[in-house]
Coordinates of C-alpha atoms in Angstrom, one line a residue:
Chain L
X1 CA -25.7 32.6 -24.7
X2 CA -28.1 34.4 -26.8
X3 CA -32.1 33.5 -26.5
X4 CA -32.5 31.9 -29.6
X5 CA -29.5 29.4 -29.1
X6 CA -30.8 28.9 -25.4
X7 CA -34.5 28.0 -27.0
X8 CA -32.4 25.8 -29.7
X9 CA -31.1 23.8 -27.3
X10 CA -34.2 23.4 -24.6
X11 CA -35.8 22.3 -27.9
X12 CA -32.5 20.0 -29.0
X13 CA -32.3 18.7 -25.2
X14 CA -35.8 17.6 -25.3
X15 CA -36.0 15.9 -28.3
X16 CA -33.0 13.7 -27.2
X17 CA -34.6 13.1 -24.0
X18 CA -38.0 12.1 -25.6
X19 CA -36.4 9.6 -28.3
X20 CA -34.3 8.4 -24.8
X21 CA -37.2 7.9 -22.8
X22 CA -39.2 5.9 -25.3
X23 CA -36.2 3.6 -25.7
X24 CA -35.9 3.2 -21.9
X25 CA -40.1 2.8 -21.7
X26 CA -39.1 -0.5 -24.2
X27 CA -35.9 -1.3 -23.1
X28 CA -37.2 -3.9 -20.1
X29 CA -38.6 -6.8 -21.5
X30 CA -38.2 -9.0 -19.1
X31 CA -41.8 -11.0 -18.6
X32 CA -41.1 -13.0 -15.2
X33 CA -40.7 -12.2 -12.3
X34 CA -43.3 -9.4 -12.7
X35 CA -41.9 -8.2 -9.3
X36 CA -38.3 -7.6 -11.0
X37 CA -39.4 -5.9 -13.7
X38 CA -41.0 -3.6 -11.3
X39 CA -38.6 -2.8 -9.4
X40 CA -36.0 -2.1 -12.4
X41 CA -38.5 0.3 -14.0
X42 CA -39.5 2.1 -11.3
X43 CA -36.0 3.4 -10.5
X44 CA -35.2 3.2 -14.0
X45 CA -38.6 5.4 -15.5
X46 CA -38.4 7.9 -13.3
X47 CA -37.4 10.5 -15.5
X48 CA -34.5 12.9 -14.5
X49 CA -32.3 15.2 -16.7
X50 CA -30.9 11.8 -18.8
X51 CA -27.8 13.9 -19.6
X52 CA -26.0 10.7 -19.8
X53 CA -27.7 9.3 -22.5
X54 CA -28.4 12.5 -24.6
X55 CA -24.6 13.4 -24.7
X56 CA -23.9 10.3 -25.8
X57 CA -26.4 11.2 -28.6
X58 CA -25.1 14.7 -29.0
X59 CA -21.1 13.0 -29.9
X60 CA -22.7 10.5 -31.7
X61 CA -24.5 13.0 -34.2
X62 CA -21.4 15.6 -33.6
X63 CA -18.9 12.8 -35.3
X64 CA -21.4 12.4 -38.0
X65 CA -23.1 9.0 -36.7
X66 CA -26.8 8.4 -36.7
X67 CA -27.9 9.0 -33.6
X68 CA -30.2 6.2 -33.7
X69 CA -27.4 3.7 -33.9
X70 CA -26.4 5.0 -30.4
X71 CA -29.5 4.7 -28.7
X72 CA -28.8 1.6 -27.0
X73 CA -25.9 2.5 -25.8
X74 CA -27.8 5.9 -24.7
X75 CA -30.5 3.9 -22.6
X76 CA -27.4 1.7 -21.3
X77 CA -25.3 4.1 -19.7
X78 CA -28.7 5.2 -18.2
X79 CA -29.0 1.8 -16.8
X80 CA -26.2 2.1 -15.3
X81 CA -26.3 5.8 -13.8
X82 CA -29.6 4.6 -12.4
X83 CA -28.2 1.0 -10.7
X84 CA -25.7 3.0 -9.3
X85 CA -28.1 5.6 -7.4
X86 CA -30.2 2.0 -6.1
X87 CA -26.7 1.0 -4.8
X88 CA -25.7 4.0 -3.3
X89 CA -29.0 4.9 -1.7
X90 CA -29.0 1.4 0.2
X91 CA -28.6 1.2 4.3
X92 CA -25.2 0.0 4.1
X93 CA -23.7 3.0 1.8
X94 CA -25.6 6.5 1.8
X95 CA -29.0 5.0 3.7
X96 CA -31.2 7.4 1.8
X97 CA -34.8 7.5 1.5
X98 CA -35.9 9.9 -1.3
X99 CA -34.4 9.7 -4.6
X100 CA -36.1 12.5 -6.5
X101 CA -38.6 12.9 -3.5
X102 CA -40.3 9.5 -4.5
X103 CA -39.4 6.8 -2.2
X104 CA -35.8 5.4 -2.7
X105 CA -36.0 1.5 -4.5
X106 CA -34.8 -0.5 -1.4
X107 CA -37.9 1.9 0.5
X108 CA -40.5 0.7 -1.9
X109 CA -39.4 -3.1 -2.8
X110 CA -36.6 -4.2 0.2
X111 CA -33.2 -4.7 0.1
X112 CA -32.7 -7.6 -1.1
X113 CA -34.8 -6.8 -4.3
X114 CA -32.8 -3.4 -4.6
X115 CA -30.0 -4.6 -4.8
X116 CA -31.0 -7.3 -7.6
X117 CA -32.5 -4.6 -9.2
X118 CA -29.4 -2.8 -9.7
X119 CA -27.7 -6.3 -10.5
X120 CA -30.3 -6.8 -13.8
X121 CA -30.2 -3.0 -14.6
X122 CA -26.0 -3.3 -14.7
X123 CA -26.4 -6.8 -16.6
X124 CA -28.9 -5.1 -19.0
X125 CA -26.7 -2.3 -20.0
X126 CA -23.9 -4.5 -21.5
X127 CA -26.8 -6.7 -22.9
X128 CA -27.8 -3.6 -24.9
X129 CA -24.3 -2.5 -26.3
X130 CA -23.4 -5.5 -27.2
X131 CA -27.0 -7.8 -27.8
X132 CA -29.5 -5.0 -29.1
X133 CA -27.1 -2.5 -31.3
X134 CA -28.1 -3.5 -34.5
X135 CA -26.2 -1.6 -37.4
X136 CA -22.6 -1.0 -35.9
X137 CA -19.3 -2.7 -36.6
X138 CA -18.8 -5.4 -33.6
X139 CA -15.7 -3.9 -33.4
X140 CA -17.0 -0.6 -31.8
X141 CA -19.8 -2.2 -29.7
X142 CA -16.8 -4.2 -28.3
X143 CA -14.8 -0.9 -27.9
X144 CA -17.6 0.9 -26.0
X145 CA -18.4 -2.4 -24.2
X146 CA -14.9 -2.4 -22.9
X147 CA -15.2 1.5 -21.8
X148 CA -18.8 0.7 -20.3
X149 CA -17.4 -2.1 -18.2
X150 CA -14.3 -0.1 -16.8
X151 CA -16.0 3.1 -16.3
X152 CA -18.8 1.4 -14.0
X153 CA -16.7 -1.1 -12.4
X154 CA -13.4 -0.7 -9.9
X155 CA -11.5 1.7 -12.0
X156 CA -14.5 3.9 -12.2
X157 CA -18.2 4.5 -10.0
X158 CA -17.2 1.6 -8.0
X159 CA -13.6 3.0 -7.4
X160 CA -15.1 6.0 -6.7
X161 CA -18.0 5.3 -4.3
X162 CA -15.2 2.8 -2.2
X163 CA -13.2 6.2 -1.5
X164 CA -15.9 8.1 -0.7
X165 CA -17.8 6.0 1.8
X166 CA -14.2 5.7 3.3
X167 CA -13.7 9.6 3.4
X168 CA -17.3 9.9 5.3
X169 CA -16.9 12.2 8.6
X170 CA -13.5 12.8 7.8
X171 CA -11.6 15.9 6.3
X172 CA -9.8 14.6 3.2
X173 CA -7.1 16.5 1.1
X174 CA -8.1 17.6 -2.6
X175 CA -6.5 15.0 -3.4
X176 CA -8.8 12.5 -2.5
X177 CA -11.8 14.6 -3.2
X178 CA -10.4 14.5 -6.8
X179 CA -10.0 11.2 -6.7
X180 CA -13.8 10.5 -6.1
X181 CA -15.1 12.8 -8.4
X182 CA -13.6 11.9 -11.2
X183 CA -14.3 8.1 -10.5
X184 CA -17.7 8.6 -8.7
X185 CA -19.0 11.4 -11.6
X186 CA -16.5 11.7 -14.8
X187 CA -16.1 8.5 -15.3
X188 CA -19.5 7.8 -16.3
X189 CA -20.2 11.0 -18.0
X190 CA -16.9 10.7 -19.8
X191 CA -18.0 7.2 -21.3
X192 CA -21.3 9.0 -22.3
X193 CA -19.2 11.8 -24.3
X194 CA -17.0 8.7 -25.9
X195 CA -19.1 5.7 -26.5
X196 CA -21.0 7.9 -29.0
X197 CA -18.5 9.1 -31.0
X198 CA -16.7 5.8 -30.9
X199 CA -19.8 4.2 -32.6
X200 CA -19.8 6.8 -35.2
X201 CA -16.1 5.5 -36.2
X202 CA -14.4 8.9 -35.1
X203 CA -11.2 9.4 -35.8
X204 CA -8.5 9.4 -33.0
X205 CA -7.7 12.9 -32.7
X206 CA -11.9 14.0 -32.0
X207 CA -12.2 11.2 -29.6
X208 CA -8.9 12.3 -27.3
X209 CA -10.9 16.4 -27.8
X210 CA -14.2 15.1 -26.8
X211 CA -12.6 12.8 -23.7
X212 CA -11.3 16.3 -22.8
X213 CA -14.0 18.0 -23.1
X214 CA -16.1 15.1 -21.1
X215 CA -13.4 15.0 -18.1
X216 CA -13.4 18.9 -17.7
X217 CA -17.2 18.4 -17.7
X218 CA -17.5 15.6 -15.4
X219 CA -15.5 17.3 -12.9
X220 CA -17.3 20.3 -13.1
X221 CA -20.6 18.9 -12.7
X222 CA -19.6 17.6 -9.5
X223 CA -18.1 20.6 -7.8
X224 CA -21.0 22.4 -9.2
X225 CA -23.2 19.5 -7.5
X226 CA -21.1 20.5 -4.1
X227 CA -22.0 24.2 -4.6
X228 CA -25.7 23.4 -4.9
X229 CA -25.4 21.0 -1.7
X230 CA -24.2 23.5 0.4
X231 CA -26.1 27.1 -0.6
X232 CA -29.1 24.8 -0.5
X233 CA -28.2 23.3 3.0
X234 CA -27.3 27.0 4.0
X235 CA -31.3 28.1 3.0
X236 CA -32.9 25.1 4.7
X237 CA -30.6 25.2 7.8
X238 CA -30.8 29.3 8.6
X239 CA -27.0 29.4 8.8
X240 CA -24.2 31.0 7.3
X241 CA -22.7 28.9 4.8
X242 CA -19.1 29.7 6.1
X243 CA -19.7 27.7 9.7
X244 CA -21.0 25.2 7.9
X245 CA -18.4 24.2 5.4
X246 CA -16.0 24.1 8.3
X247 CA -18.0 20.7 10.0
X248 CA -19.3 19.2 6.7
X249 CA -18.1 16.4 4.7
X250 CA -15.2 17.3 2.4
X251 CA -16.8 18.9 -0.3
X252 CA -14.9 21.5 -2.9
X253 CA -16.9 24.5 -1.1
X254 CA -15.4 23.1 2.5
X255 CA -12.2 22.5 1.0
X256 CA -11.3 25.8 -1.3
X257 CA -14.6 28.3 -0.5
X258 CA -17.5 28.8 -2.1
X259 CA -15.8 31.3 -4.3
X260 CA -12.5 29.6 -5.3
X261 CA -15.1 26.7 -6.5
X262 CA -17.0 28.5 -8.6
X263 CA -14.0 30.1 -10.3
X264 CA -12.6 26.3 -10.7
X265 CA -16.1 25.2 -11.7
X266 CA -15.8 28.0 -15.1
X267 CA -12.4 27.3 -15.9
X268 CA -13.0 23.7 -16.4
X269 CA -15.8 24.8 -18.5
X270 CA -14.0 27.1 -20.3
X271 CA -11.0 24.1 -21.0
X272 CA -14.0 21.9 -21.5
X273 CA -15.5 24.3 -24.4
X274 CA -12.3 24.5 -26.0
X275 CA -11.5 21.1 -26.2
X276 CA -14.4 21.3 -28.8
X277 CA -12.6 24.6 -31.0
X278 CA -11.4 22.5 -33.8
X279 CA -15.1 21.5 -34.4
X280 CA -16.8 24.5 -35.1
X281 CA -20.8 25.2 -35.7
X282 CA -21.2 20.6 -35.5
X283 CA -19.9 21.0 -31.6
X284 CA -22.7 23.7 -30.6
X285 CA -24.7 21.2 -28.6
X286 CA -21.9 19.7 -26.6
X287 CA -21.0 23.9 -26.0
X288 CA -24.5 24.2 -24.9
X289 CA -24.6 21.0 -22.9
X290 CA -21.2 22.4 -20.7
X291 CA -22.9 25.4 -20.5
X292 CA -26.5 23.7 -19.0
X293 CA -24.1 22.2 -17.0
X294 CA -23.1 25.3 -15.3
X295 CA -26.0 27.3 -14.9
X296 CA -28.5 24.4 -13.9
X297 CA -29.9 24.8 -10.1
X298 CA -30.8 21.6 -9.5
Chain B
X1 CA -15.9 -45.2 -15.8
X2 CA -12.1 -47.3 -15.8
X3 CA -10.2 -45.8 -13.6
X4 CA -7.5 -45.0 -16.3
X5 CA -10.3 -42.8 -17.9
X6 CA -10.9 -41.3 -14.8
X7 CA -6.9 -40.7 -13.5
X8 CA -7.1 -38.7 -17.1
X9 CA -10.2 -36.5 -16.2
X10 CA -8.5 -35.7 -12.8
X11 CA -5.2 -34.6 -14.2
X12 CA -7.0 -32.9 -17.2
X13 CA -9.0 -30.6 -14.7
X14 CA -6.3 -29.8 -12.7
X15 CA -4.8 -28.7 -15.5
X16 CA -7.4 -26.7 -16.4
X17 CA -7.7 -25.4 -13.3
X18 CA -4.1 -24.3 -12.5
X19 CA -4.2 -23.0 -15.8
X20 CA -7.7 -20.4 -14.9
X21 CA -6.3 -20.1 -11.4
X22 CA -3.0 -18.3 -12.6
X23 CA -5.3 -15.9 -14.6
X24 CA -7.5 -14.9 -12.1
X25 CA -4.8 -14.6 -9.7
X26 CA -3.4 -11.7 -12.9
X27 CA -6.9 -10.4 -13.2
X28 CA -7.6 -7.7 -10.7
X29 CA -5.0 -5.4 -11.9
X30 CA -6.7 -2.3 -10.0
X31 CA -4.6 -0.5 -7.3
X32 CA -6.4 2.2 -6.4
X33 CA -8.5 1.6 -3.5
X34 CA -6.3 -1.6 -2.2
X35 CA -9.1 -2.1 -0.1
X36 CA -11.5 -2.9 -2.7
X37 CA -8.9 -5.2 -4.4
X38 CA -8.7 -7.0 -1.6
X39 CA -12.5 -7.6 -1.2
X40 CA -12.5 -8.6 -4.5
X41 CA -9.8 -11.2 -4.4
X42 CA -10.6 -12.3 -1.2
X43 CA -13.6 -14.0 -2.5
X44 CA -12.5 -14.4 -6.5
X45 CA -9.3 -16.5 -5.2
X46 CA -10.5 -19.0 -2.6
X47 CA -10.2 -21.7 -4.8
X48 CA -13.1 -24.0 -5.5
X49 CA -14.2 -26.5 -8.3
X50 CA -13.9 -23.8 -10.8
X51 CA -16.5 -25.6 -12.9
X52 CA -17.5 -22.9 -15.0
X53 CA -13.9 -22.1 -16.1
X54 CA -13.0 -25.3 -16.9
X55 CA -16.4 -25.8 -18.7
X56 CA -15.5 -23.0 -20.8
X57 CA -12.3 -24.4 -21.8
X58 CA -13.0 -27.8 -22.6
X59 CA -15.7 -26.6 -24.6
X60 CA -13.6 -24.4 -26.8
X61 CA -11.4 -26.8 -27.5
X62 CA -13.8 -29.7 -28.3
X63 CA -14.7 -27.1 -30.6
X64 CA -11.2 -27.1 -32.3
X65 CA -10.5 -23.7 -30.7
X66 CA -7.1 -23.1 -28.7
X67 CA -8.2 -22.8 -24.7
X68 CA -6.2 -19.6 -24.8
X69 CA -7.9 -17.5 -26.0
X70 CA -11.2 -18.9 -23.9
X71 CA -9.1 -17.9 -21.0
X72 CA -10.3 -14.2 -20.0
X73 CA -14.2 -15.3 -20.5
X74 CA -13.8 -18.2 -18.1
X75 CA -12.0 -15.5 -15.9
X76 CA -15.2 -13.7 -16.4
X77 CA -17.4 -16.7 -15.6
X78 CA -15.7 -17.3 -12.3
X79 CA -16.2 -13.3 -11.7
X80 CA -19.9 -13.8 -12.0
X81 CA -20.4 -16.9 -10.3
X82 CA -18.1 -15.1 -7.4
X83 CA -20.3 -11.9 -7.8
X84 CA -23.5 -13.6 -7.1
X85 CA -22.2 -15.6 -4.4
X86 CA -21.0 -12.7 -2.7
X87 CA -24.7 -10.8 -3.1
X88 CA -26.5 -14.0 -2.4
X89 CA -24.6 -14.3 1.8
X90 CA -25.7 -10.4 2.4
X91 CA -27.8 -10.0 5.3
X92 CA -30.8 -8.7 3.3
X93 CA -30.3 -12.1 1.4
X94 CA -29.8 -15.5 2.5
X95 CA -27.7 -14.2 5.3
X96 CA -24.6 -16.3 5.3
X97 CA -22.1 -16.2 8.0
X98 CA -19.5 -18.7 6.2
X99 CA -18.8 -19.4 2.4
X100 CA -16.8 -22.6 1.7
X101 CA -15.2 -22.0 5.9
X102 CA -14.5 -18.8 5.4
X103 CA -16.5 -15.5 6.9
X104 CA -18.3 -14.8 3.8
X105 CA -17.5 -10.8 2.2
X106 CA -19.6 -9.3 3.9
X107 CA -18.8 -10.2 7.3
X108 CA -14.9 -9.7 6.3
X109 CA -15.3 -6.0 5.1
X110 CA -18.8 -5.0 5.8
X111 CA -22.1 -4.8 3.7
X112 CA -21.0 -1.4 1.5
X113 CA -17.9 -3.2 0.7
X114 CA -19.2 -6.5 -0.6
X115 CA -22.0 -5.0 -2.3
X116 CA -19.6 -3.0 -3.8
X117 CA -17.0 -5.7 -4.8
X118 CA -19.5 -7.4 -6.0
X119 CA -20.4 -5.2 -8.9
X120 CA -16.9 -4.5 -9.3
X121 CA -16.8 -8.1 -10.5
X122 CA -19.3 -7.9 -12.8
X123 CA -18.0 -4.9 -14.4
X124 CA -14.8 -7.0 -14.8
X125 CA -16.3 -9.5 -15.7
X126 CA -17.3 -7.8 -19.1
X127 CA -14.3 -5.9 -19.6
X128 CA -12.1 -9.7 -19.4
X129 CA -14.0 -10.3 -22.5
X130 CA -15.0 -7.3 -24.6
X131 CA -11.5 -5.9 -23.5
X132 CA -8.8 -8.4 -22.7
X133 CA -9.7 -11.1 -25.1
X134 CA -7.1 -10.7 -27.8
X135 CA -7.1 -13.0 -30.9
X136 CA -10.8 -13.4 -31.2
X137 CA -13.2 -12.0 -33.9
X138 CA -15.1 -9.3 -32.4
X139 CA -18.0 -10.5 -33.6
X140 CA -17.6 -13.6 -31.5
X141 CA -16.6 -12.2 -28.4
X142 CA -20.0 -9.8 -29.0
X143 CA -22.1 -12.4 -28.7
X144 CA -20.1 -13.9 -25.9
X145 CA -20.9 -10.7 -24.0
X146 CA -24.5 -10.3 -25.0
X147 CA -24.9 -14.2 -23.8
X148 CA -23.5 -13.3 -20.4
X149 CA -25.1 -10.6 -19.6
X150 CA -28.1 -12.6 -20.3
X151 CA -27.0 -15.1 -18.1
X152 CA -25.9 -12.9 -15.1
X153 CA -28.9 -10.7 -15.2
X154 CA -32.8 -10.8 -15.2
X155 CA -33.3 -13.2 -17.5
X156 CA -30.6 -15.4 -15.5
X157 CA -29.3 -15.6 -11.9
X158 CA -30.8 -12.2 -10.7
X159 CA -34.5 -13.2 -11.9
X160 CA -33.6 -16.6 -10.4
X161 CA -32.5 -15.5 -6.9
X162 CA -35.8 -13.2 -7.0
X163 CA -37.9 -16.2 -7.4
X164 CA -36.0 -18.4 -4.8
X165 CA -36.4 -15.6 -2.0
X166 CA -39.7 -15.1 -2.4
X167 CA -40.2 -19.0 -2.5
X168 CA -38.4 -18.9 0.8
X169 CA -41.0 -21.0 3.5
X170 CA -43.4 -22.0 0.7
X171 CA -44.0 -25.0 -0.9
X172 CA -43.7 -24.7 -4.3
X173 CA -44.6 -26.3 -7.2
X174 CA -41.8 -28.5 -9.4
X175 CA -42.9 -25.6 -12.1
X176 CA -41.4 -22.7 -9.7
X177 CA -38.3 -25.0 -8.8
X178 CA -37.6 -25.8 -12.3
X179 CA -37.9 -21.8 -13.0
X180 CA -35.4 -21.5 -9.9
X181 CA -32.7 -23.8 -11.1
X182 CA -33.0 -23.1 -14.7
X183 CA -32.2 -19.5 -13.9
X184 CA -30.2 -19.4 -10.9
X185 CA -28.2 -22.4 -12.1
X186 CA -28.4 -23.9 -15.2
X187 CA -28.3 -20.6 -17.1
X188 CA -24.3 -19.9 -16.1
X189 CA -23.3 -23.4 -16.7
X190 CA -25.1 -22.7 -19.9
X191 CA -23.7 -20.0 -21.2
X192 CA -20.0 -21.3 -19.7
X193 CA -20.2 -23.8 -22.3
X194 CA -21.3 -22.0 -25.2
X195 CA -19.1 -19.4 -24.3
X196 CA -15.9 -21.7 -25.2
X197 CA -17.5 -22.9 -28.8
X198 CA -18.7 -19.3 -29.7
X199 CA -15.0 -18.2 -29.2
X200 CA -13.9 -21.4 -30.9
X201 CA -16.4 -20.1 -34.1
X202 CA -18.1 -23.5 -33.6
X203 CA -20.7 -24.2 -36.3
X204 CA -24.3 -24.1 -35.0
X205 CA -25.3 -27.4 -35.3
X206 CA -22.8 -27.9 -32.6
X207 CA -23.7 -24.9 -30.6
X208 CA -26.9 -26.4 -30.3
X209 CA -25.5 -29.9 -29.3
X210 CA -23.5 -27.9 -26.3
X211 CA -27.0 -25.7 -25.2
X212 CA -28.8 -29.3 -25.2
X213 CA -26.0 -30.7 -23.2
X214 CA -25.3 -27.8 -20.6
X215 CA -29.2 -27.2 -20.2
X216 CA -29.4 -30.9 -18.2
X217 CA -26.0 -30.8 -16.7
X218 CA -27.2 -27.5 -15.4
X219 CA -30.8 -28.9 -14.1
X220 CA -29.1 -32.3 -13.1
X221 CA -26.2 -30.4 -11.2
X222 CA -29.1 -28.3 -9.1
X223 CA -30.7 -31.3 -8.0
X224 CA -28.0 -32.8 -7.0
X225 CA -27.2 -29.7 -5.2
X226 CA -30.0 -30.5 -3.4
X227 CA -30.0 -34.4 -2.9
X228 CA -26.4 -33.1 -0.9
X229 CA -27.9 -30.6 1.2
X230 CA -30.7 -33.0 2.4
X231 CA -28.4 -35.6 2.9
X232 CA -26.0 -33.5 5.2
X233 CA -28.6 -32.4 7.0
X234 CA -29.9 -35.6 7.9
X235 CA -26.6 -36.4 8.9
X236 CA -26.2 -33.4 10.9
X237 CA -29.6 -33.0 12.4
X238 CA -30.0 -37.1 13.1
X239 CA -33.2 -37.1 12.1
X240 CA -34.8 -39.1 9.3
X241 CA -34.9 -37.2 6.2
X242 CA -38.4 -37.9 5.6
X243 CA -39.6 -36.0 8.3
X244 CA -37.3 -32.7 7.2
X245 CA -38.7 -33.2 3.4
X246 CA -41.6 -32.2 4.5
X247 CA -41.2 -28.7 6.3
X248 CA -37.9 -27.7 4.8
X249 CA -38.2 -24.6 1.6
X250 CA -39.0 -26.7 -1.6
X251 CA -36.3 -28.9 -3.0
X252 CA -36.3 -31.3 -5.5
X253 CA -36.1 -34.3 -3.2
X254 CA -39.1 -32.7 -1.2
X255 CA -41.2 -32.7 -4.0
X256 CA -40.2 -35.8 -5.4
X257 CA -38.7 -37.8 -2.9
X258 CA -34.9 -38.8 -2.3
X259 CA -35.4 -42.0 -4.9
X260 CA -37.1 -40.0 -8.2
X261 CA -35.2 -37.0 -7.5
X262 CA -31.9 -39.4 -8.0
X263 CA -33.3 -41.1 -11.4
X264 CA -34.3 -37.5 -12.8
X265 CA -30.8 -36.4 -12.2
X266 CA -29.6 -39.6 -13.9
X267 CA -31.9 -39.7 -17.0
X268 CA -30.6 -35.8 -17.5
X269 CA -27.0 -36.6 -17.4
X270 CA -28.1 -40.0 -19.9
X271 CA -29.5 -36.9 -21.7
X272 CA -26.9 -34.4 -21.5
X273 CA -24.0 -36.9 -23.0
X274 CA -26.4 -38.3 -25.7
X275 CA -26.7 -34.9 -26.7
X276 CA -22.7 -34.6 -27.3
X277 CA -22.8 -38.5 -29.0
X278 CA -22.2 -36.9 -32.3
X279 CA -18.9 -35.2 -31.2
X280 CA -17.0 -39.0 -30.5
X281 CA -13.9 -39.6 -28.7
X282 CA -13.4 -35.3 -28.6
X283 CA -16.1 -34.8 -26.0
X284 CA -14.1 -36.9 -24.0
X285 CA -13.4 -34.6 -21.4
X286 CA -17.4 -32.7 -21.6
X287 CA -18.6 -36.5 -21.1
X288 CA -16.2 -36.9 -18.0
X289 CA -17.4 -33.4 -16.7
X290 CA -21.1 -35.1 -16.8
X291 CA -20.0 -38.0 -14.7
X292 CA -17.9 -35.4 -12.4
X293 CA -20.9 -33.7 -11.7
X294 CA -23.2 -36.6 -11.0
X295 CA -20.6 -37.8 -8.4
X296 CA -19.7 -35.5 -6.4
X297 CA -19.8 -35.8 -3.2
X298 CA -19.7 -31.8 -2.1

């Protein structure tokens, strides 16, 4: 990517994430209990890439939707990204305690609160689609409502983090691996890609590209996220990465090499990119996006 | 009430109930992991008053809607009312051991797994009625959704059950109780009701009527809740109740006594059917839902 197109799009990315993170600064307006409200925005506020919310910004715009008209539906699939990392982090799943290297939400406020707090942030998400979208047909709110509710729930992030929990310590076939990525991580990142352009009104045929182009993404962003786990591990540990893929949990690194992954990690990329062909010059910042996808380092 | 009216109110919620009961028992159409299905119908299919559901429905059709197509959002009230049972028994909770004789979720499958089922159900929850509602206006089953997420989430149960565990070994005043039940309580049964007439395209005089007469079924139903629980444990305990008023957490019949706490559940039921006097002989069964709830005996 040239230069210039790489400064268009830090500047494009940044824009989307201010006009997200103002929405996000307003979106709680819950008044009692104080302690609630807390505990949503702390986890919530934190800041963070927000490439959830500014893809869904990005197809909006791309299927020639005002991107405003999105932005609830932007800070929503934020709520949810973020209730699912409060879940996740808890004693019973992942027991984490740094998010981001601030103190995870059940750290800071308890469990019991943490949980809640990711109860209210997954309430609040379809309370924003479908209670604070002013200006879009009910009949897309309820369309992205839908995808909202399937993507977080069973069929998606909670699908997902079921089969992974389950696959802890163990070495699991690709198979499986797939399985969680593309319910733990596409799912959500495809409903970002969607939900946009389905509140623009986009036609059939752009929302099957951009689904596409958002699963080839999603699954890339996690085996890139793999990659990053274990070259990172490899610095902080002092070992060759090789001996430690063999004891790790599955990961695509410890499965296929570090190599084969990265290979996998382009050509979804590449299939993601193309997906977006028929678009032209409008699909530059969903091209950049797959692209900040691959070369990010954190 | 004649016991012909009240023969009819049985076999009309058994109806209503067989009728919900067959659709949950359809609902959880996930396969993939079986493990999480089960966790979810394990608690979603136990059985139980199914209040809400049958709220729902007689609602819709008092407002000349057809129950039918009520059906998947009192699937969804169910879901939620399951959901936050299921949080509510987690250790970092109340700590339940049993739910209705049963080991509660959590000490069936483990913590991860029944914080995860869950929010599985309140992702399915919203997807019964933003997705699997056919026949409605989308408009109406918009504001459905926007109503209960409300209801479910900070504004509802979750910024209920914050208050109530932090109230936990304090006495209270009626102010903090009243904010307890309202939310925790009151605010599903609320929404269970309007839910039906929304999706019925009642008129808003009515919708109001059905608010005024959920709000003290919802308060009334809570205290009652609590006149039961003192009761059995005076039975239990063989002690005088009297003496347990005063140190148990803050109930209604602590803070008013056994006697007022009965009257102020009477006058809201008085209250609750007055508010449904303009409806006639059609609120019927709403009227005999009143009377169900004030006595109960469980």
């Amino acid at each position: 990517m040239a230069y210039q197109q790489l400064f268009e799009l830090e500047t494009y990315l940044q824009a989307k994430k201010v006009q997200v993170e103002a929405a996000l600064a307003e979106a709680v307006t819950l008044e009692q209990p104080a302690s609630l409200r807390q505990a949503m925005e702390y986890s919530l506020l934190v800041g963070g890439k927000r490439l959830r919310p500014v893809l869904c910004l990005a197809s909006c715009e791309l299927a020639g939707g005002e991107p405003r008209l999105a932005l609830p539906t932007a800070c929503a699939l934020e709520m949810i990204h973020t209730m699912s990392l409060i879940h996740d982090d808890l004693p019973a799943m992942d027991d984490d305690d740094l998010r981001r290297g601030r103190p995870t939400n059940h750290k800071m406020f308890g469990e019991a609160m943490a949980i809640l707090a990711g109860d209210a942030l997954l309430c609040q998400a379809f309370e924003m689609v479908a209670g604070r979208s002013s200006g879009v047909p009910a009949q897309r709110l309820l369309a992205v409502t839908a995808e909202l509710a399937r993507a977080a729930g069973a069929p998606g992030l909670v699908g997902g983090q079921v089969v992974d929990l389950d696959s802890e310590g163990k070495r699991v076939p690709l198979e499986t691996l797939e399985f969680i990525h593309l319910h733990k991580t596409a799912a959500l990142l495809e409903v970002s890609v969607i939900s946009g352009a389905l509140i623009a009104g986009a036609a059939e045929a752009l929302v099957a590209d951009l689904r596409r182009y958002a699963r080839n993404i999603g699954l890339a962003f996690q085996i890139i996220d793999d990659i990053l786990d274990v070259t990172a591990d490899s610095a902080t540990l002092g070992k060759t990465a090789g001996k430690d893929l063999l004891t790790e949990k599955s990961t695509y690194p410890a499965l296929l090499g570090l190599e084969a992954s990265r290979r996998s990690a382009t050509q979804l990329i590449t299939a993601a990119k193309a997906a977006l062909a028929p678009q032209g010059e409008a699909a530059r910042p969903l091209l950049a996006l797959a692209d900040f996808i691959t070369t990010r380092n954190h």
